[in-house]
PDB file of C-alpha atoms in Angstrom:
ATOM      1  CA  MET A   1     -13.322   9.670  -8.284  1.00 86.00           C
ATOM      2  CA  ASN A   2     -13.388   6.998 -10.897  1.00 94.00           C
ATOM      3  CA  LEU A   3     -10.531   4.655 -11.202  1.00 98.00           C
ATOM      4  CA  ILE A   4      -8.735   4.395 -14.097  1.00 98.00           C
ATOM      5  CA  SER A   5      -8.349   1.053 -15.738  1.00 98.00           C
ATOM      6  CA  VAL A   6      -5.326  -0.343 -17.700  1.00 98.00           C
ATOM      7  CA  THR A   7      -6.132  -3.827 -19.419  1.00 98.00           C
ATOM      8  CA  HIS A   8      -3.584  -5.631 -21.491  1.00 98.00           C
ATOM      9  CA  SER A   9      -6.167  -7.460 -23.810  1.00 98.00           C
ATOM     10  CA  LYS A  10      -3.890 -10.104 -25.029  1.00 98.00           C
ATOM     11  CA  SER A  11      -3.102 -11.445 -21.536  1.00 98.00           C
ATOM     12  CA  GLY A  12      -5.697 -10.372 -19.318  1.00 98.00           C
ATOM     13  CA  THR A  13      -3.484  -8.535 -16.774  1.00 98.00           C
ATOM     14  CA  THR A  14      -5.064  -5.662 -15.336  1.00 98.00           C
ATOM     15  CA  ALA A  15      -4.081  -2.689 -13.190  1.00 98.00           C
ATOM     16  CA  LYS A  16      -6.221   0.103 -11.754  1.00 98.00           C
ATOM     17  CA  VAL A  17      -5.160   3.926 -11.192  1.00 98.00           C
ATOM     18  CA  HIS A  18      -6.892   6.526  -8.652  1.00 98.00           C
ATOM     19  CA  PRO A  19      -6.202   9.896 -10.079  1.00 98.00           C
ATOM     20  CA  PHE A  20      -5.951  11.125  -6.402  1.00 98.00           C
ATOM     21  CA  GLY A  21      -2.019  10.635  -6.003  1.00 98.00           C
ATOM     22  CA  ALA A  22      -1.755   8.763  -9.190  1.00 98.00           C
ATOM     23  CA  THR A  23      -2.203   5.677  -6.756  1.00 98.00           C
ATOM     24  CA  VAL A  24      -1.995   2.326  -8.190  1.00 99.00           C
ATOM     25  CA  VAL A  25      -4.797   0.529  -6.175  1.00 98.00           C
ATOM     26  CA  SER A  26      -4.839  -2.809  -7.945  1.00 98.00           C
ATOM     27  CA  PHE A  27      -2.454  -5.115 -10.039  1.00 98.00           C
ATOM     28  CA  VAL A  28      -3.744  -8.388 -11.175  1.00 98.00           C
ATOM     29  CA  PRO A  29      -1.549 -10.474 -13.346  1.00 98.00           C
ATOM     30  CA  SER A  30      -2.956 -12.923 -15.944  1.00 97.00           C
ATOM     31  CA  GLY A  31      -4.223 -16.091 -14.255  1.00 95.00           C
ATOM     32  CA  LYS A  32      -3.356 -14.901 -10.557  1.00 96.00           C
ATOM     33  CA  HIS A  33      -4.597 -13.016  -7.869  1.00 96.00           C
ATOM     34  CA  GLU A  34      -4.413  -9.515  -6.497  1.00 98.00           C
ATOM     35  CA  VAL A  35      -0.887  -8.423  -5.865  1.00 98.00           C
ATOM     36  CA  LEU A  36      -1.439  -5.201  -4.252  1.00 98.00           C
ATOM     37  CA  PHE A  37      -2.833  -4.464  -0.600  1.00 98.00           C
ATOM     38  CA  LEU A  38      -5.503  -1.587  -0.153  1.00 98.00           C
ATOM     39  CA  SER A  39      -6.951  -1.024   3.129  1.00 98.00           C
ATOM     40  CA  ASN A  40     -10.654  -1.826   3.393  1.00 98.00           C
ATOM     41  CA  ILE A  41     -11.162   1.512   5.138  1.00 98.00           C
ATOM     42  CA  ALA A  42      -9.019   3.462   2.973  1.00 98.00           C
ATOM     43  CA  LYS A  43     -10.177   6.925   1.957  1.00 97.00           C
ATOM     44  CA  MET A  44     -10.854   6.924  -1.620  1.00 97.00           C
ATOM     45  CA  ASP A  45     -12.525  10.457  -1.625  1.00 97.00           C
ATOM     46  CA  GLY A  46      -9.398  12.654  -1.657  1.00 97.00           C
ATOM     47  CA  THR A  47      -9.700  13.772   1.687  1.00 96.00           C
ATOM     48  CA  LYS A  48      -6.130  12.069   2.553  1.00 96.00           C
ATOM     49  CA  ALA A  49      -3.380   9.817   0.874  1.00 98.00           C
ATOM     50  CA  ILE A  50      -4.963   6.374  -0.251  1.00 98.00           C
ATOM     51  CA  ARG A  51      -3.618   3.562   2.534  1.00 98.00           C
ATOM     52  CA  GLY A  52      -2.406   0.745   0.116  1.00 98.00           C
ATOM     53  CA  GLY A  53      -1.258   0.307  -3.251  1.00 98.00           C
ATOM     54  CA  ILE A  54       1.475   2.375  -4.352  1.00 99.00           C
ATOM     55  CA  PRO A  55       1.659   5.918  -2.780  1.00 98.00           C
ATOM     56  CA  LEU A  56       4.085   8.159  -4.379  1.00 98.00           C
ATOM     57  CA  VAL A  57       6.724  10.032  -2.365  1.00 98.00           C
ATOM     58  CA  PHE A  58       8.610  13.142  -2.844  1.00 98.00           C
ATOM     59  CA  PRO A  59      10.451  15.461  -2.314  1.00 98.00           C
ATOM     60  CA  GLN A  60      10.905  13.760   1.147  1.00 98.00           C
ATOM     61  CA  PHE A  61      10.629  10.327   2.673  1.00 98.00           C
ATOM     62  CA  GLY A  62       9.087  10.730   6.349  1.00 97.00           C
ATOM     63  CA  ARG A  63       9.364  14.252   7.776  1.00 96.00           C
ATOM     64  CA  PRO A  64      13.216  15.093   8.249  1.00 96.00           C
ATOM     65  CA  ASP A  65      12.263  18.681   7.280  1.00 95.00           C
ATOM     66  CA  SER A  66       9.363  19.400   9.858  1.00 96.00           C
ATOM     67  CA  SER A  67       8.339  22.522   7.599  1.00 94.00           C
ATOM     68  CA  MET A  68       6.979  19.989   4.820  1.00 95.00           C
ATOM     69  CA  PRO A  69       4.251  17.494   5.292  1.00 95.00           C
ATOM     70  CA  GLN A  70       5.257  14.030   5.727  1.00 96.00           C
ATOM     71  CA  HIS A  71       6.240  11.975   2.357  1.00 98.00           C
ATOM     72  CA  GLY A  72       5.669  15.344   0.208  1.00 98.00           C
ATOM     73  CA  PHE A  73       2.712  16.346  -1.873  1.00 98.00           C
ATOM     74  CA  LEU A  74       2.561  13.652  -4.901  1.00 98.00           C
ATOM     75  CA  ARG A  75       0.210  11.456  -3.113  1.00 98.00           C
ATOM     76  CA  THR A  76      -2.268  14.416  -1.993  1.00 98.00           C
ATOM     77  CA  ASN A  77      -2.988  15.852  -5.205  1.00 98.00           C
ATOM     78  CA  LEU A  78      -5.158  15.313  -8.249  1.00 98.00           C
ATOM     79  CA  TRP A  79      -3.059  14.265 -11.510  1.00 98.00           C
ATOM     80  CA  THR A  80      -4.151  14.076 -15.077  1.00 98.00           C
ATOM     81  CA  VAL A  81      -3.869  11.545 -17.869  1.00 98.00           C
ATOM     82  CA  VAL A  82      -1.803  12.834 -20.564  1.00 97.00           C
ATOM     83  CA  GLY A  83      -1.669  11.441 -24.078  1.00 94.00           C
ATOM     84  CA  GLU A  84      -3.541   8.292 -25.566  1.00 95.00           C
ATOM     85  CA  PRO A  85      -3.310   5.231 -23.263  1.00 97.00           C
ATOM     86  CA  TYR A  86      -2.139   2.015 -25.465  1.00 98.00           C
ATOM     87  CA  ASP A  87      -2.714  -1.550 -25.369  1.00 98.00           C
ATOM     88  CA  THR A  88      -0.374  -3.589 -27.638  1.00 98.00           C
ATOM     89  CA  GLU A  89       0.717  -6.986 -28.145  1.00 98.00           C
ATOM     90  CA  GLU A  90       3.801  -6.532 -25.723  1.00 98.00           C
ATOM     91  CA  ALA A  91       2.000  -4.208 -23.038  1.00 98.00           C
ATOM     92  CA  ALA A  92      -0.886  -1.554 -21.855  1.00 98.00           C
ATOM     93  CA  GLY A  93      -0.324   1.559 -20.072  1.00 98.00           C
ATOM     94  CA  LEU A  94      -0.820   5.150 -19.720  1.00 98.00           C
ATOM     95  CA  THR A  95       0.568   8.384 -18.358  1.00 98.00           C
ATOM     96  CA  LEU A  96      -0.466  10.953 -15.681  1.00 98.00           C
ATOM     97  CA  THR A  97       1.220  14.270 -14.695  1.00 98.00           C
ATOM     98  CA  LEU A  98       1.397  16.747 -12.148  1.00 98.00           C
ATOM     99  CA  PRO A  99       2.793  19.979 -12.803  1.00 98.00           C
ATOM    100  CA  LEU A 100       4.135  21.833  -9.802  1.00 98.00           C
ATOM    101  CA  LYS A 101       1.733  24.688 -10.118  1.00 97.00           C
ATOM    102  CA  GLN A 102      -1.279  22.225  -9.659  1.00 98.00           C
ATOM    103  CA  ALA A 103       0.027  20.650  -6.485  1.00 98.00           C
ATOM    104  CA  VAL A 104      -2.198  22.821  -4.233  1.00 97.00           C
ATOM    105  CA  HIS A 105      -2.104  20.434  -1.321  1.00 96.00           C
ATOM    106  CA  SER A 106       0.440  19.240   1.209  1.00 96.00           C
ATOM    107  CA  ARG A 107       3.131  22.099   0.400  1.00 97.00           C
ATOM    108  CA  GLY A 108       5.355  23.500   2.708  1.00 95.00           C
ATOM    109  CA  GLY A 109       9.128  24.838   3.551  1.00 95.00           C
ATOM    110  CA  LYS A 110      11.021  25.268   0.569  1.00 97.00           C
ATOM    111  CA  TRP A 111       8.446  23.865  -1.730  1.00 98.00           C
ATOM    112  CA  SER A 112       5.752  26.193  -0.130  1.00 97.00           C
ATOM    113  CA  LEU A 113       2.868  27.716  -2.661  1.00 95.00           C
ATOM    114  CA  ASP A 114       4.086  31.198  -2.021  1.00 91.00           C
ATOM    115  CA  GLU A 115       7.786  31.217  -1.686  1.00 90.00           C
ATOM    116  CA  THR A 116       9.264  28.387  -3.567  1.00 97.00           C
ATOM    117  CA  ALA A 117      12.496  28.719  -5.765  1.00 97.00           C
ATOM    118  CA  PHE A 118      11.649  25.625  -7.654  1.00 98.00           C
ATOM    119  CA  ASP A 119       9.554  24.327 -10.350  1.00 98.00           C
ATOM    120  CA  CYS A 120       9.060  21.027 -12.043  1.00 98.00           C
ATOM    121  CA  VAL A 121       6.640  18.456 -13.652  1.00 98.00           C
ATOM    122  CA  VAL A 122       6.060  14.938 -12.326  1.00 98.00           C
ATOM    123  CA  SER A 123       4.877  12.137 -14.625  1.00 98.00           C
ATOM    124  CA  PHE A 124       4.120   8.521 -13.521  1.00 99.00           C
ATOM    125  CA  HIS A 125       3.789   6.067 -16.382  1.00 98.00           C
ATOM    126  CA  VAL A 126       1.926   2.734 -15.616  1.00 98.00           C
ATOM    127  CA  GLN A 127       2.336  -0.327 -17.677  1.00 98.00           C
ATOM    128  CA  VAL A 128       1.097  -3.768 -17.286  1.00 98.00           C
ATOM    129  CA  THR A 129       2.504  -6.996 -19.365  1.00 98.00           C
ATOM    130  CA  GLU A 130       1.486 -10.817 -18.976  1.00 98.00           C
ATOM    131  CA  ALA A 131       3.208 -11.012 -15.406  1.00 97.00           C
ATOM    132  CA  SER A 132       4.558  -7.458 -14.428  1.00 98.00           C
ATOM    133  CA  LEU A 133       3.529  -4.132 -13.382  1.00 98.00           C
ATOM    134  CA  VAL A 134       5.918  -1.362 -14.406  1.00 98.00           C
ATOM    135  CA  THR A 135       5.732   2.007 -12.670  1.00 99.00           C
ATOM    136  CA  THR A 136       8.298   4.701 -13.709  1.00 98.00           C
ATOM    137  CA  LEU A 137       8.160   8.123 -11.971  1.00 98.00           C
ATOM    138  CA  THR A 138       9.797  11.230 -14.022  1.00 99.00           C
ATOM    139  CA  ILE A 139      10.525  14.420 -12.292  1.00 98.00           C
ATOM    140  CA  ASP A 140      11.512  17.183 -14.589  1.00 98.00           C
ATOM    141  CA  ASN A 141      13.149  20.340 -13.119  1.00 98.00           C
ATOM    142  CA  THR A 142      11.736  22.963 -15.210  1.00 98.00           C
ATOM    143  CA  GLY A 143      12.982  25.649 -12.982  1.00 98.00           C
ATOM    144  CA  SER A 144      16.522  27.592 -13.120  1.00 98.00           C
ATOM    145  CA  ASN A 145      17.566  25.913  -9.913  1.00 98.00           C
ATOM    146  CA  PRO A 146      18.990  22.626  -8.604  1.00 98.00           C
ATOM    147  CA  PHE A 147      16.655  20.939  -5.765  1.00 98.00           C
ATOM    148  CA  ASP A 148      17.731  18.318  -3.247  1.00 98.00           C
ATOM    149  CA  PHE A 149      15.057  15.476  -2.766  1.00 98.00           C
ATOM    150  CA  GLN A 150      14.104  12.075  -1.789  1.00 98.00           C
ATOM    151  CA  THR A 151      11.717   9.841  -3.242  1.00 98.00           C
ATOM    152  CA  LEU A 152      10.088   6.611  -2.808  1.00 98.00           C
ATOM    153  CA  GLN A 153       7.203   4.124  -4.426  1.00 98.00           C
ATOM    154  CA  HIS A 154       5.687   2.993  -1.183  1.00 98.00           C
ATOM    155  CA  THR A 155       4.628  -0.404  -2.336  1.00 98.00           C
ATOM    156  CA  TYR A 156       2.128  -2.301  -0.264  1.00 99.00           C
ATOM    157  CA  LEU A 157       1.956  -6.043  -1.073  1.00 99.00           C
ATOM    158  CA  LYS A 158      -1.020  -8.347  -0.222  1.00 98.00           C
ATOM    159  CA  VAL A 159       0.046 -11.453   1.572  1.00 98.00           C
ATOM    160  CA  GLU A 160      -1.433 -14.389   2.908  1.00 98.00           C
ATOM    161  CA  ASN A 161      -0.414 -14.384   6.581  1.00 98.00           C
ATOM    162  CA  ALA A 162       2.285 -11.730   7.213  1.00 98.00           C
ATOM    163  CA  LEU A 163       3.196 -13.185  10.805  1.00 98.00           C
ATOM    164  CA  ASP A 164       4.093 -16.870   9.151  1.00 98.00           C
ATOM    165  CA  PRO A 165       7.724 -16.546   8.040  1.00 98.00           C
ATOM    166  CA  LYS A 166       7.116 -19.451   5.486  1.00 98.00           C
ATOM    167  CA  LYS A 167       4.326 -17.490   3.836  1.00 98.00           C
ATOM    168  CA  CYS A 168       5.788 -13.830   4.126  1.00 98.00           C
ATOM    169  CA  ASN A 169       9.253 -12.791   3.656  1.00 98.00           C
ATOM    170  CA  VAL A 170      12.026 -10.800   2.051  1.00 98.00           C
ATOM    171  CA  THR A 171      15.011 -12.013   0.562  1.00 98.00           C
ATOM    172  CA  GLY A 172      17.929 -10.602  -1.453  1.00 98.00           C
ATOM    173  CA  LEU A 173      19.148  -7.939   1.222  1.00 98.00           C
ATOM    174  CA  GLN A 174      22.104  -9.953   2.275  1.00 98.00           C
ATOM    175  CA  GLY A 175      25.013  -7.384   2.884  1.00 97.00           C
ATOM    176  CA  TYR A 176      22.853  -4.491   3.032  1.00 98.00           C
ATOM    177  CA  GLU A 177      23.140  -1.918   5.911  1.00 98.00           C
ATOM    178  CA  CYS A 178      20.064  -1.848   7.777  1.00 98.00           C
ATOM    179  CA  GLU A 179      18.886   1.222   9.712  1.00 98.00           C
ATOM    180  CA  ASP A 180      16.174   0.269  12.251  1.00 98.00           C
ATOM    181  CA  LYS A 181      13.681   3.343  12.740  1.00 97.00           C
ATOM    182  CA  ILE A 182      12.165   1.373  15.740  1.00 97.00           C
ATOM    183  CA  THR A 183      15.110   0.421  17.849  1.00 97.00           C
ATOM    184  CA  ASP A 184      17.499   2.912  16.461  1.00 97.00           C
ATOM    185  CA  GLU A 185      20.025   0.151  15.658  1.00 97.00           C
ATOM    186  CA  THR A 186      22.307  -0.022  12.607  1.00 98.00           C
ATOM    187  CA  TYR A 187      23.865  -3.411  11.266  1.00 98.00           C
ATOM    188  CA  ASN A 188      24.727  -5.388   8.322  1.00 98.00           C
ATOM    189  CA  LEU A 189      22.268  -8.011   7.355  1.00 98.00           C
ATOM    190  CA  GLY A 190      23.358 -11.569   7.144  1.00 98.00           C
ATOM    191  CA  PRO A 191      21.863 -14.446   4.799  1.00 97.00           C
ATOM    192  CA  GLU A 192      18.734 -14.607   6.891  1.00 97.00           C
ATOM    193  CA  PRO A 193      15.317 -13.278   5.368  1.00 98.00           C
ATOM    194  CA  VAL A 194      13.508 -10.383   6.647  1.00 98.00           C
ATOM    195  CA  ILE A 195      10.412 -11.505   8.468  1.00 98.00           C
ATOM    196  CA  ILE A 196       7.397  -9.971  10.256  1.00 98.00           C
ATOM    197  CA  ASP A 197       7.828 -10.719  14.160  1.00 97.00           C
ATOM    198  CA  CYS A 198       7.281  -7.295  15.166  1.00 97.00           C
ATOM    199  CA  ASN A 199       6.592  -3.576  14.331  1.00 97.00           C
ATOM    200  CA  VAL A 200       9.114  -3.412  11.427  1.00 98.00           C
ATOM    201  CA  ASP A 201      10.099  -0.042  10.123  1.00 98.00           C
ATOM    202  CA  ARG A 202      13.666  -0.563   8.433  1.00 98.00           C
ATOM    203  CA  ILE A 203      15.692   0.817   5.838  1.00 98.00           C
ATOM    204  CA  TYR A 204      18.018  -0.973   3.785  1.00 98.00           C
ATOM    205  CA  THR A 205      20.781   0.550   1.839  1.00 98.00           C
ATOM    206  CA  ASN A 206      24.042  -0.865  -0.178  1.00 97.00           C
ATOM    207  CA  LYS A 207      26.151   2.029  -1.539  1.00 92.00           C
ATOM    208  CA  GLU A 208      27.903  -0.557  -3.837  1.00 92.00           C
ATOM    209  CA  LYS A 209      24.584  -1.664  -5.466  1.00 95.00           C
ATOM    210  CA  LYS A 210      22.663   0.843  -7.708  1.00 97.00           C
ATOM    211  CA  ASN A 211      19.751  -1.514  -8.809  1.00 98.00           C
ATOM    212  CA  LEU A 212      17.348  -2.991  -5.994  1.00 98.00           C
ATOM    213  CA  GLY A 213      16.283  -6.555  -6.505  1.00 98.00           C
ATOM    214  CA  VAL A 214      14.551  -8.536  -3.833  1.00 98.00           C
ATOM    215  CA  LYS A 215      11.891 -11.798  -3.663  1.00 98.00           C
ATOM    216  CA  VAL A 216       8.826 -11.329  -1.709  1.00 98.00           C
ATOM    217  CA  GLN A 217       7.136 -14.372  -0.521  1.00 98.00           C
ATOM    218  CA  THR A 218       3.506 -13.263  -0.233  1.00 98.00           C
ATOM    219  CA  GLY A 219       1.779 -16.825   0.315  1.00 98.00           C
ATOM    220  CA  ALA A 220       2.775 -20.827   0.626  1.00 97.00           C
ATOM    221  CA  GLU A 221       2.888 -20.618  -3.111  1.00 96.00           C
ATOM    222  CA  THR A 222       3.003 -17.093  -4.347  1.00 98.00           C
ATOM    223  CA  SER A 223       5.772 -14.527  -4.425  1.00 98.00           C
ATOM    224  CA  VAL A 224       6.743 -11.206  -6.071  1.00 98.00           C
ATOM    225  CA  GLN A 225       9.973  -9.891  -7.669  1.00 98.00           C
ATOM    226  CA  VAL A 226      10.443  -6.221  -6.564  1.00 98.00           C
ATOM    227  CA  GLU A 227      13.314  -4.460  -8.913  1.00 98.00           C
ATOM    228  CA  ALA A 228      14.007  -0.813  -8.918  1.00 98.00           C
ATOM    229  CA  SER A 229      16.611   1.359 -10.588  1.00 98.00           C
ATOM    230  CA  GLY A 230      17.162   5.109 -10.738  1.00 98.00           C
ATOM    231  CA  THR A 231      19.030   8.176 -12.191  1.00 98.00           C
ATOM    232  CA  VAL A 232      19.346  11.762 -11.459  1.00 98.00           C
ATOM    233  CA  ASP A 233      20.655  13.586 -14.540  1.00 98.00           C
ATOM    234  CA  GLY A 234      21.580  10.375 -16.123  1.00 98.00           C
ATOM    235  CA  GLN A 235      23.649   9.259 -13.290  1.00 98.00           C
ATOM    236  CA  PRO A 236      22.808   5.877 -11.701  1.00 98.00           C
ATOM    237  CA  ILE A 237      21.732   6.310  -7.835  1.00 97.00           C
ATOM    238  CA  ALA A 238      22.003   3.365  -5.407  1.00 98.00           C
ATOM    239  CA  ILE A 239      18.241   2.199  -4.825  1.00 98.00           C
ATOM    240  CA  SER A 240      17.549   1.885  -0.862  1.00 98.00           C
ATOM    241  CA  GLY A 241      14.717  -0.652   0.300  1.00 98.00           C
ATOM    242  CA  VAL A 242      12.169   0.023   2.936  1.00 98.00           C
ATOM    243  CA  VAL A 243      10.365  -2.721   4.825  1.00 98.00           C
ATOM    244  CA  TRP A 244       7.386  -1.961   6.774  1.00 98.00           C
ATOM    245  CA  ASN A 245       4.571  -3.386   8.873  1.00 98.00           C
ATOM    246  CA  PRO A 246       2.644  -1.446  11.813  1.00 98.00           C
ATOM    247  CA  HIS A 247       2.033  -4.598  13.632  1.00 98.00           C
ATOM    248  CA  GLU A 248      -0.677  -4.988  16.332  1.00 96.00           C
ATOM    249  CA  GLU A 249      -0.372  -2.027  18.130  1.00 93.00           C
ATOM    250  CA  LYS A 250       0.727   0.503  15.509  1.00 96.00           C
ATOM    251  CA  ALA A 251      -2.064  -0.930  13.215  1.00 97.00           C
ATOM    252  CA  LYS A 252      -4.873   0.119  15.902  1.00 97.00           C
ATOM    253  CA  GLU A 253      -3.752   3.792  15.906  1.00 97.00           C
ATOM    254  CA  MET A 254      -4.350   4.475  12.433  1.00 97.00           C
ATOM    255  CA  SER A 255      -7.670   5.433  11.333  1.00 97.00           C
ATOM    256  CA  ASP A 256      -7.557   4.514   7.832  1.00 98.00           C
ATOM    257  CA  PHE A 257      -6.381   0.698   8.660  1.00 98.00           C
ATOM    258  CA  GLY A 258      -8.196  -2.409   9.754  1.00 97.00           C
ATOM    259  CA  ASP A 259      -7.156  -3.166  13.317  1.00 97.00           C
ATOM    260  CA  GLU A 260      -6.071  -6.857  11.888  1.00 98.00           C
ATOM    261  CA  GLN A 261      -5.022  -5.815   8.642  1.00 98.00           C
ATOM    262  CA  TYR A 262      -1.654  -5.836   9.571  1.00 98.00           C
ATOM    263  CA  LYS A 263      -1.833  -9.361   8.941  1.00 98.00           C
ATOM    264  CA  GLU A 264      -2.532  -9.015   5.348  1.00 98.00           C
ATOM    265  CA  MET A 265       0.445  -6.944   4.106  1.00 98.00           C
ATOM    266  CA  ILE A 266       3.823  -6.106   3.881  1.00 98.00           C
ATOM    267  CA  CYS A 267       5.357  -2.716   2.402  1.00 98.00           C
ATOM    268  CA  VAL A 268       8.393  -3.248   0.464  1.00 98.00           C
ATOM    269  CA  GLU A 269       9.343   0.397  -0.903  1.00 98.00           C
ATOM    270  CA  PRO A 270      12.153   0.998  -3.352  1.00 98.00           C
ATOM    271  CA  GLY A 271      13.322   4.530  -2.936  1.00 98.00           C
ATOM    272  CA  MET A 272      16.222   7.102  -3.358  1.00 98.00           C
ATOM    273  CA  LEU A 273      17.127   7.950  -0.017  1.00 98.00           C
ATOM    274  CA  TYR A 274      20.682   8.528   0.653  1.00 96.00           C
ATOM    275  CA  ASN A 275      23.574  10.258  -1.160  1.00 96.00           C
ATOM    276  CA  VAL A 276      21.033  11.434  -3.791  1.00 98.00           C
ATOM    277  CA  PRO A 277      22.536  14.553  -5.755  1.00 98.00           C
ATOM    278  CA  ALA A 278      20.642  17.804  -6.281  1.00 98.00           C
ATOM    279  CA  VAL A 279      18.598  17.295  -9.698  1.00 98.00           C
ATOM    280  CA  LYS A 280      19.651  19.964 -12.442  1.00 98.00           C
ATOM    281  CA  LYS A 281      17.598  18.449 -15.195  1.00 98.00           C
ATOM    282  CA  LYS A 282      15.625  15.078 -14.698  1.00 98.00           C
ATOM    283  CA  VAL A 283      15.050  12.174 -12.455  1.00 98.00           C
ATOM    284  CA  VAL A 284      13.690   8.650 -13.956  1.00 98.00           C
ATOM    285  CA  PHE A 285      12.912   6.211 -11.394  1.00 98.00           C
ATOM    286  CA  THR A 286      11.339   2.608 -12.228  1.00 98.00           C
ATOM    287  CA  GLN A 287       9.884  -0.197 -10.140  1.00 98.00           C
ATOM    288  CA  THR A 288       8.910  -3.648 -11.796  1.00 98.00           C
ATOM    289  CA  LEU A 289       6.429  -5.802  -9.746  1.00 98.00           C
ATOM    290  CA  THR A 290       6.454  -9.577 -11.173  1.00 98.00           C
ATOM    291  CA  ALA A 291       4.260 -12.057  -9.929  1.00 97.00           C
ATOM    292  CA  LEU A 292       6.226 -15.324  -9.648  1.00 95.00           C
TER     293      LEU A 292
END
């Protein structure tokens, strides 16, 4: 499968999208280096979800419902470009779409191919400007029944050295409640930055803040601002942030991830995960990555 290129001619900023999963696998802002991490042994042939870039998660994050596959079906089906790509003075972009009837893989449970009572059309708009990548996931409920869901943009960021807290950390989550999926601890985060000093798998949520805005240090002199917002039927929803790095032991357990590549990445993943109402008509969920 060929990658789809998005180029903003005025600035030279580029992005590349794989049609399998509508996975953005590259973002290079004007005059800067690659922002996204992609495993050097990621499966790019459609045999499994792509390990890196921005995999899309829906209708569940993880596998709380064991009758459905982990992270849902968006990242493991073939999407189609719709409409005309554009390249203007301000930005360049394109839109991909996945109607539910074309999502033939990774279905199950109440979203099974044979018995689901739901229907939807999912679209993904990818836009680049001089310094930013804006990705907007839209889920249109085209059926007669509302449905519960979770959704997340599983963003992998490329870093200089994940184990060096001066070159890799996340700030902006002070006051957020942290759910540590490794230790099962729950606590409120203080002013300290989030660093990678072990296997990290944590969900940060602040019910009082609808929009997420964090700064990710990706190198001695590089950083990325991650912002996200979302609505369900026009109602703003609090956006959680997941921080993940498998560290040494877990990295070796993944067949599509280099044993030492945990040092080269950090996942900072905005998502609608808690207190999300059932959608009657439309979900709109936007992430903006800005290279600083």
